[in-house]
Steps between C-alpha positions, in 0.01 A plus 500: 500500500378808690663371817830459319479858373428627850797306642731631228377857550556480874848359445591780260359759739704353783819516291431860399426596859825339614695685227333828596589454864861423408522812282344729755695370798837483320704791641600773255837667534510863612626619161182375328266580787590857567463796267842667510529876528667669205810718535563730206859614458594783264812478285665804340781421255652637178322269256573737210769764449847500661589183692182327381684165486591529868136575578383201300740272689373627834145435376592142413646441846189641669266294285697182571466566874129575457438166326665316787316693770155446351561125482590475867274456802517861618260735676474739206471495122727754326422715197728744318428828324785615274572862406767626259724772650676553165803583718342842555436657845173673404362185343605305807314740730185480286518121508542506879196722549295279268597181684414655837189694400342263247638154579521565877835326538691505828821357356703594191800319348742716299622725352842451339612862477618710796341816359166322463525352850577839658208659314267224620625510860285790633187342353552158659605656830191722517273203426693254718561264209801268503740541207749223418747619236674243284767719339528855639845559653531869599612547860235773537234229499629375835348808665199538269250343737409233751286300256771465236706183461723366226642160414766676293817628668568872537779697336701531821540123532608466139746790519660373820559163336606615152716798599768276645523305176515819289777638722704184442445504124564872444773556757280777647491699176202724429243347269219632282128443560222467243165463677127529437369829638263371767487502880727197478778712341550736795483215745756307296742794488470567873542134590819453297653832611447392862710194417782713357411462130535841333370574153699694244207553262130443575259465209126459558253386237122494476317169532363532145831577329624257238803685359782528753782607268515857631544374857755242389698760303530721808623202697744410225640854500568478874745219439390286793582131509190390689126562477225404745168451324173547690235381256223250445565199280344645184671841513819341627507276194469799267777687682743209479418443133549867408822522703645207306390653168682822598814310591487620860791332679386496860438243774129471584361438846126508563242484777269203546188625310686448172493119530245328275453325168397824328855628560652208308242520221573869445875524563602157373881465518536858628375379838788256547733598783246714684536464878225569751382406851195278543300414814399163358687182410287306252748210520470475879448158655241641743191281464263797478695654210536169315132419546384834360743478211355161401135607543553817301664313212226237494232769499651749253768308309776750582742581780395744771679815612512689829182696424297184442626363831421831672144491366453146625640587843290816532179306438597213729614722788193722485259207486688321778446791737135535397447129569668532840327812636196549276394777264605777739751749355647603835561139599636408158740794519627383840539148365711626208731698726556182699625292206851371564711263287223436250599224257355623174537448127747792490706367791501545874422848630370705791288815514673775701333776701429694179339208319806453276614150406857422610667259258847375412666607173726327252704637205364408158628542145396418145709253303418379149152644531422324828462627855752334726655544841822699478828334595843663499 
C-alpha cells in the first residue's frame, strides 16, 4: 500500500512539475510583460456655462478615443485630467496653470473658445506644452505660438468659402452682423470684410446674455434683408427664437459654431431655413467618418457632431505622434507639423505651418428640425 502511495505521489509531482515548466516557459506577450509608462493629457473644455453642450460632445469624442487606445498594444497608457473652462479666459488660464504645475502635463486638448485659447497661449508657450484646440477659430491663434495646434478650421478659411455664397444670395448687398463679443468676433469681421462682405449694422453681445431683443430691434430698424449670426448653438437658438417671436422678417446666415442639437432644442421651428458653412460632412462615405459615426452611436446612443469628431481626432493624432517619437514634446511638436492628409473622424485634413487644420467646407441648412446638406 505504501509503495502505491509513493508511486502515485511521484506521478502527481511529475505532472505538477511538467505543468510548472509549461507555465514558466510559455512566452508572455509584451503588453502583459512590460509595465507601460503613463502619459497624462490635460483637457480644458466648457463643461458648464455657455457652449457646455459642445464641450460635453468633445469630451465624449476624447473618451471614446481613450478607450480604444488603452485597449491596444501601444507603448504608453493614457490618462486624462479634465478641467472646466466655463467659457471664461481667466478660468481657462487658472486651469492651464493647475494642469502644468500640479498634474505635470505636457499636452493639453482644448479649449473651445478663441478668447480662452488666446489667454492660455502665453502659458503653454512659456512652459513648452502642446495645446490642441478643438473649437477655437480666431485667426489670431495662428500666430499665438509654436506649440499651438487646432483640429478646428480658422475663420479665414470659413470666410473665404462662405463669402462667395453670401455674395450670390444677397446680390452683394450689405448685411447685418450679430456676434458674440469675443476674440472670434473681430477675427470674423476682418475675415469677411477681406472677402468683400460689408456690414451695415454690427451688434455684439456678451457670452452670458440671454435676452437679445434690444440687439434685434436695432437690426430691425435698419431695414436690412440679411443677417449673419456669429453665435454658439445655445445662444444662437435663443436669438432665432426671439427673432421669430418679434416677427423679424430677415434671412439668417450663420457661422459654423452654431450647429448642434442644442440649437434645435432651443429654437425649434425658428431654426428652419438657417444656412451656414460646415467643415464636416456627417453623411460622407469616407470610411473613417462612417466608422466613427457608428462607434459613437453604439457608445452613446446618439448622433455625433463636428466637435465630438474633433475631440476624437485630437486625442488620436496626439497619441499617434507620442507613440511614434516618444514622450518628448519637441519631437511630438515636429511630428504634428508633419501631418499631411490625415484621415480622421472629422474628415481628411492637413496641418499647415501655423498648426491650423485645413479642411473642406460644405453648405448646410436646417429643414423640418433636421440638419441637412443644402441644395439649390
